Amino acid sequence: MRYLNFGILIGLKLLILVGCNNEVTGDEKIAEQYVMAQGYKDITYKGEVYSYTLEKSKLFESTESIPFQQAWGVQKVEPEKYFGKVIKIYGYTVQNHPLEKIYKSKINVYIMLSKSEVIGGYSFPDNDSDGGCYSLDGKTLEEVTGLSYKEWSDNWKKNMESHYANGTR
C-alpha cells in the first residue's frame, strides 16, 4: 500500500510538471527566436494574434483591406509571393525598440510567418496612438519604400489591379 501511495504521489507530480510546461514550440518558437535576435528586451509573448489566407481581396478594394495594406506595405517581400498561403502572426510587447524614443512606451511587434518561415513583421506603440504601422525595426512606409504615401498608394493600386486583370488570385 505504501508503494501504491508513493507511485500515485510521483504520478501526480509528473502530471503537474507536464501540465505546467509552457515550452514554446513550432512556429511560436521560430517567431520568438526571431524577436530575440532583433535585440529587444523585456519580451512579453501575446500568442498567435491572427491567422489568414492571403488573397488579393485582403489587400485591395475595401476599407477592410487597409490594415493589411499597411502591414504588407512595410515588408521587404512582395505579397504576391504569398497569395493563397496561410499567414500566421505572433505578437510580442518589447522594450529596446527604436519607436520607444518617439512614443515613450513599450512597443508591440508582430512577426509574420508562412510555412514556418519568418517573412516579415511590423510594429506599433503599446498605447492608444493612432496611425499606420511601422516596419519591424520602426521605419515608416515612406522610409521603407522611398515613396510618398500617395506614390506608394498609386503603385499599390496599379499592381493589385494588374493581378486582377491577369486572373491571379
PDB file of C-alpha atoms in Angstrom:
ATOM      1  CA  MET A   1       0.000   0.000   0.000  1.00  0.00           C
ATOM      2  CA  ARG A   2       2.868   2.323   0.850  1.00  0.00           C
ATOM      3  CA  TYR A   3       4.360   1.766  -2.629  1.00  0.00           C
ATOM      4  CA  LEU A   4       0.983   2.465  -4.250  1.00  0.00           C
ATOM      5  CA  ASN A   5       0.674   5.808  -2.423  1.00  0.00           C
ATOM      6  CA  PHE A   6       4.254   6.648  -3.338  1.00  0.00           C
ATOM      7  CA  GLY A   7       3.533   5.772  -7.004  1.00  0.00           C
ATOM      8  CA  ILE A   8       0.396   7.921  -7.031  1.00  0.00           C
ATOM      9  CA  LEU A   9       2.309  10.829  -5.481  1.00  0.00           C
ATOM     10  CA  ILE A  10       5.087  10.571  -8.102  1.00  0.00           C
ATOM     11  CA  GLY A  11       2.475  10.290 -10.872  1.00  0.00           C
ATOM     12  CA  LEU A  12       0.692  13.440  -9.659  1.00  0.00           C
ATOM     13  CA  LYS A  13       3.950  15.373  -9.520  1.00  0.00           C
ATOM     14  CA  LEU A  14       4.779  14.335 -13.077  1.00  0.00           C
ATOM     15  CA  LEU A  15       1.314  15.387 -14.274  1.00  0.00           C
ATOM     16  CA  ILE A  16       1.729  18.764 -12.625  1.00  0.00           C
ATOM     17  CA  LEU A  17       5.163  19.243 -14.182  1.00  0.00           C
ATOM     18  CA  VAL A  18       3.957  18.250 -17.635  1.00  0.00           C
ATOM     19  CA  GLY A  19       0.778  20.315 -17.315  1.00  0.00           C
ATOM     20  CA  CYS A  20       2.714  23.409 -16.279  1.00  0.00           C
ATOM     21  CA  ASN A  21       5.215  23.110 -19.092  1.00  0.00           C
ATOM     22  CA  ASN A  22       4.728  26.258 -21.199  1.00  0.00           C
ATOM     23  CA  GLU A  23       7.531  25.445 -23.591  1.00  0.00           C
ATOM     24  CA  VAL A  24       7.112  27.247 -26.883  1.00  0.00           C
ATOM     25  CA  THR A  25       7.412  25.044 -29.962  1.00  0.00           C
ATOM     26  CA  GLY A  26       6.918  25.150 -33.725  1.00  0.00           C
ATOM     27  CA  ASP A  27       6.030  28.467 -35.344  1.00  0.00           C
ATOM     28  CA  GLU A  28       5.797  30.122 -31.927  1.00  0.00           C
ATOM     29  CA  LYS A  29       9.402  29.178 -31.209  1.00  0.00           C
ATOM     30  CA  ILE A  30      10.549  30.411 -34.629  1.00  0.00           C
ATOM     31  CA  ALA A  31       8.816  33.767 -34.074  1.00  0.00           C
ATOM     32  CA  GLU A  32      10.158  34.081 -30.527  1.00  0.00           C
ATOM     33  CA  GLN A  33      13.728  33.384 -31.626  1.00  0.00           C
ATOM     34  CA  TYR A  34      13.374  35.964 -34.389  1.00  0.00           C
ATOM     35  CA  VAL A  35      12.181  38.620 -31.919  1.00  0.00           C
ATOM     36  CA  MET A  36      15.029  37.819 -29.538  1.00  0.00           C
ATOM     37  CA  ALA A  37      17.547  38.033 -32.395  1.00  0.00           C
ATOM     38  CA  GLN A  38      16.413  41.628 -33.042  1.00  0.00           C
ATOM     39  CA  GLY A  39      17.912  42.626 -29.678  1.00  0.00           C
ATOM     40  CA  TYR A  40      14.665  43.547 -27.946  1.00  0.00           C
ATOM     41  CA  LYS A  41      14.425  43.313 -24.163  1.00  0.00           C
ATOM     42  CA  ASP A  42      11.658  42.516 -21.679  1.00  0.00           C
ATOM     43  CA  ILE A  43       9.762  40.442 -24.245  1.00  0.00           C
ATOM     44  CA  THR A  44       6.157  39.585 -23.379  1.00  0.00           C
ATOM     45  CA  TYR A  45       4.523  36.959 -25.586  1.00  0.00           C
ATOM     46  CA  LYS A  46       0.939  37.671 -26.713  1.00  0.00           C
ATOM     47  CA  GLY A  47       0.476  34.451 -28.674  1.00  0.00           C
ATOM     48  CA  GLU A  48      -0.822  33.879 -32.160  1.00  0.00           C
ATOM     49  CA  VAL A  49      -2.861  37.022 -32.711  1.00  0.00           C
ATOM     50  CA  TYR A  50      -4.165  36.317 -36.196  1.00  0.00           C
ATOM     51  CA  SER A  51      -4.072  33.789 -38.993  1.00  0.00           C
ATOM     52  CA  TYR A  52      -5.421  34.192 -42.515  1.00  0.00           C
ATOM     53  CA  THR A  53      -5.057  33.018 -46.071  1.00  0.00           C
ATOM     54  CA  LEU A  54      -3.645  35.846 -48.153  1.00  0.00           C
ATOM     55  CA  GLU A  55      -5.898  36.733 -51.066  1.00  0.00           C
ATOM     56  CA  LYS A  56      -5.910  39.908 -53.147  1.00  0.00           C
ATOM     57  CA  SER A  57      -9.214  40.902 -51.561  1.00  0.00           C
ATOM     58  CA  LYS A  58      -7.324  41.303 -48.263  1.00  0.00           C
ATOM     59  CA  LEU A  59      -5.053  43.869 -49.935  1.00  0.00           C
ATOM     60  CA  PHE A  60      -7.347  45.755 -52.263  1.00  0.00           C
ATOM     61  CA  GLU A  61     -10.823  47.130 -52.946  1.00  0.00           C
ATOM     62  CA  SER A  62     -12.295  47.747 -49.488  1.00  0.00           C
ATOM     63  CA  THR A  63     -11.745  49.693 -46.292  1.00  0.00           C
ATOM     64  CA  GLU A  64     -11.254  46.349 -44.516  1.00  0.00           C
ATOM     65  CA  SER A  65      -8.092  45.892 -46.576  1.00  0.00           C
ATOM     66  CA  ILE A  66      -6.378  48.998 -45.152  1.00  0.00           C
ATOM     67  CA  PRO A  67      -4.725  47.281 -42.152  1.00  0.00           C
ATOM     68  CA  PHE A  68      -3.426  44.527 -44.447  1.00  0.00           C
ATOM     69  CA  GLN A  69      -2.156  47.092 -46.965  1.00  0.00           C
ATOM     70  CA  GLN A  70      -0.326  48.943 -44.210  1.00  0.00           C
ATOM     71  CA  ALA A  71       1.246  45.785 -42.797  1.00  0.00           C
ATOM     72  CA  TRP A  72       2.308  44.485 -46.203  1.00  0.00           C
ATOM     73  CA  GLY A  73       3.448  47.933 -47.321  1.00  0.00           C
ATOM     74  CA  VAL A  74       6.315  47.936 -44.808  1.00  0.00           C
ATOM     75  CA  GLN A  75       7.593  44.473 -45.737  1.00  0.00           C
ATOM     76  CA  LYS A  76      10.716  43.714 -47.725  1.00  0.00           C
ATOM     77  CA  VAL A  77       8.882  40.901 -49.540  1.00  0.00           C
ATOM     78  CA  GLU A  78       6.125  41.294 -52.100  1.00  0.00           C
ATOM     79  CA  PRO A  79       2.734  39.916 -51.041  1.00  0.00           C
ATOM     80  CA  GLU A  80       2.110  38.273 -54.433  1.00  0.00           C
ATOM     81  CA  LYS A  81       4.545  35.519 -53.492  1.00  0.00           C
ATOM     82  CA  TYR A  82       2.209  34.545 -50.642  1.00  0.00           C
ATOM     83  CA  PHE A  83      -1.194  34.639 -52.365  1.00  0.00           C
ATOM     84  CA  GLY A  84      -3.153  31.539 -51.375  1.00  0.00           C
ATOM     85  CA  LYS A  85      -0.857  30.793 -48.435  1.00  0.00           C
ATOM     86  CA  VAL A  86      -1.660  30.885 -44.728  1.00  0.00           C
ATOM     87  CA  ILE A  87      -0.057  33.764 -42.848  1.00  0.00           C
ATOM     88  CA  LYS A  88       0.289  33.436 -39.077  1.00  0.00           C
ATOM     89  CA  ILE A  89       1.018  36.454 -36.924  1.00  0.00           C
ATOM     90  CA  TYR A  90       2.567  36.231 -33.460  1.00  0.00           C
ATOM     91  CA  GLY A  91       2.570  39.235 -31.149  1.00  0.00           C
ATOM     92  CA  TYR A  92       5.038  40.493 -28.554  1.00  0.00           C
ATOM     93  CA  THR A  93       5.420  43.568 -26.409  1.00  0.00           C
ATOM     94  CA  VAL A  94       9.048  44.621 -26.237  1.00  0.00           C
ATOM     95  CA  GLN A  95      11.445  47.214 -24.911  1.00  0.00           C
ATOM     96  CA  ASN A  96      14.638  48.489 -26.548  1.00  0.00           C
ATOM     97  CA  HIS A  97      12.839  49.246 -29.831  1.00  0.00           C
ATOM     98  CA  PRO A  98      13.627  52.416 -31.865  1.00  0.00           C
ATOM     99  CA  LEU A  99       9.998  53.651 -31.560  1.00  0.00           C
ATOM    100  CA  GLU A 100      10.287  53.838 -27.750  1.00  0.00           C
ATOM    101  CA  LYS A 101      12.137  57.141 -28.067  1.00  0.00           C
ATOM    102  CA  ILE A 102       9.262  58.653 -30.034  1.00  0.00           C
ATOM    103  CA  TYR A 103       6.285  57.226 -28.119  1.00  0.00           C
ATOM    104  CA  LYS A 104       7.790  56.844 -24.620  1.00  0.00           C
ATOM    105  CA  SER A 105       6.141  53.436 -24.242  1.00  0.00           C
ATOM    106  CA  LYS A 106       6.781  49.785 -24.858  1.00  0.00           C
ATOM    107  CA  ILE A 107       6.278  48.666 -28.444  1.00  0.00           C
ATOM    108  CA  ASN A 108       4.203  45.827 -29.866  1.00  0.00           C
ATOM    109  CA  VAL A 109       5.886  43.826 -32.609  1.00  0.00           C
ATOM    110  CA  TYR A 110       4.157  41.316 -34.823  1.00  0.00           C
ATOM    111  CA  ILE A 111       6.016  38.557 -36.633  1.00  0.00           C
ATOM    112  CA  MET A 112       4.549  37.157 -39.863  1.00  0.00           C
ATOM    113  CA  LEU A 113       5.200  33.536 -40.796  1.00  0.00           C
ATOM    114  CA  SER A 114       4.249  31.383 -43.754  1.00  0.00           C
ATOM    115  CA  LYS A 115       5.029  27.668 -43.770  1.00  0.00           C
ATOM    116  CA  SER A 116       7.154  28.052 -40.621  1.00  0.00           C
ATOM    117  CA  GLU A 117       9.327  30.745 -42.217  1.00  0.00           C
ATOM    118  CA  VAL A 118       9.536  34.340 -40.980  1.00  0.00           C
ATOM    119  CA  ILE A 119       8.517  36.561 -43.881  1.00  0.00           C
ATOM    120  CA  GLY A 120       8.471  39.869 -42.052  1.00  0.00           C
ATOM    121  CA  GLY A 121       6.803  41.834 -39.352  1.00  0.00           C
ATOM    122  CA  TYR A 122       5.597  45.214 -38.219  1.00  0.00           C
ATOM    123  CA  SER A 123       5.383  47.313 -35.083  1.00  0.00           C
ATOM    124  CA  PHE A 124       3.080  49.710 -33.203  1.00  0.00           C
ATOM    125  CA  PRO A 125       3.426  51.642 -29.963  1.00  0.00           C
ATOM    126  CA  ASP A 126       1.797  49.903 -26.991  1.00  0.00           C
ATOM    127  CA  ASN A 127      -0.507  52.835 -26.296  1.00  0.00           C
ATOM    128  CA  ASP A 128      -3.634  54.424 -27.737  1.00  0.00           C
ATOM    129  CA  SER A 129      -1.923  56.371 -30.506  1.00  0.00           C
ATOM    130  CA  ASP A 130      -3.474  56.436 -33.960  1.00  0.00           C
ATOM    131  CA  GLY A 131      -1.780  55.914 -37.288  1.00  0.00           C
ATOM    132  CA  GLY A 132      -0.335  53.273 -39.542  1.00  0.00           C
ATOM    133  CA  CYS A 133       2.067  50.567 -38.650  1.00  0.00           C
ATOM    134  CA  TYR A 134       5.816  50.713 -38.837  1.00  0.00           C
ATOM    135  CA  SER A 135       8.268  48.165 -40.140  1.00  0.00           C
ATOM    136  CA  LEU A 136       9.582  45.680 -37.622  1.00  0.00           C
ATOM    137  CA  ASP A 137      12.549  47.973 -36.963  1.00  0.00           C
ATOM    138  CA  GLY A 138      10.399  51.122 -36.649  1.00  0.00           C
ATOM    139  CA  LYS A 139      10.587  52.625 -40.135  1.00  0.00           C
ATOM    140  CA  THR A 140       7.658  54.371 -41.801  1.00  0.00           C
ATOM    141  CA  LEU A 141       6.198  53.238 -45.097  1.00  0.00           C
ATOM    142  CA  GLU A 142       7.920  56.188 -46.753  1.00  0.00           C
ATOM    143  CA  GLU A 143      11.292  55.173 -45.285  1.00  0.00           C
ATOM    144  CA  VAL A 144      10.855  51.547 -46.335  1.00  0.00           C
ATOM    145  CA  THR A 145       9.664  52.224 -49.883  1.00  0.00           C
ATOM    146  CA  GLY A 146      11.369  55.539 -50.667  1.00  0.00           C
ATOM    147  CA  LEU A 147       7.990  56.802 -51.931  1.00  0.00           C
ATOM    148  CA  SER A 148       5.473  59.300 -50.613  1.00  0.00           C
ATOM    149  CA  TYR A 149       2.269  57.738 -49.318  1.00  0.00           C
ATOM    150  CA  LYS A 150       0.392  58.892 -52.448  1.00  0.00           C
ATOM    151  CA  GLU A 151       3.045  57.446 -54.787  1.00  0.00           C
ATOM    152  CA  TRP A 152       3.048  54.187 -52.863  1.00  0.00           C
ATOM    153  CA  SER A 153      -0.771  54.036 -52.823  1.00  0.00           C
ATOM    154  CA  ASP A 154      -0.996  54.674 -56.584  1.00  0.00           C
ATOM    155  CA  ASN A 155       1.614  51.960 -57.255  1.00  0.00           C
ATOM    156  CA  TRP A 156      -0.134  49.554 -54.877  1.00  0.00           C
ATOM    157  CA  LYS A 157      -3.484  50.075 -56.604  1.00  0.00           C
ATOM    158  CA  LYS A 158      -1.963  49.655 -60.084  1.00  0.00           C
ATOM    159  CA  ASN A 159      -0.137  46.487 -59.004  1.00  0.00           C
ATOM    160  CA  MET A 160      -3.257  44.923 -57.459  1.00  0.00           C
ATOM    161  CA  GLU A 161      -5.398  45.862 -60.473  1.00  0.00           C
ATOM    162  CA  SER A 162      -2.903  44.192 -62.807  1.00  0.00           C
ATOM    163  CA  HIS A 163      -3.107  40.992 -60.724  1.00  0.00           C
ATOM    164  CA  TYR A 164      -6.898  41.050 -61.008  1.00  0.00           C
ATOM    165  CA  ALA A 165      -6.679  41.669 -64.765  1.00  0.00           C
ATOM    166  CA  ASN A 166      -4.280  38.727 -65.120  1.00  0.00           C
ATOM    167  CA  GLY A 167      -6.604  36.466 -63.149  1.00  0.00           C
ATOM    168  CA  THR A 168      -4.103  36.000 -60.342  1.00  0.00           C
ATOM    169  CA  ARG A 169      -5.781  35.237 -57.064  1.00  0.00           C
TER     170      ARG A 169
END
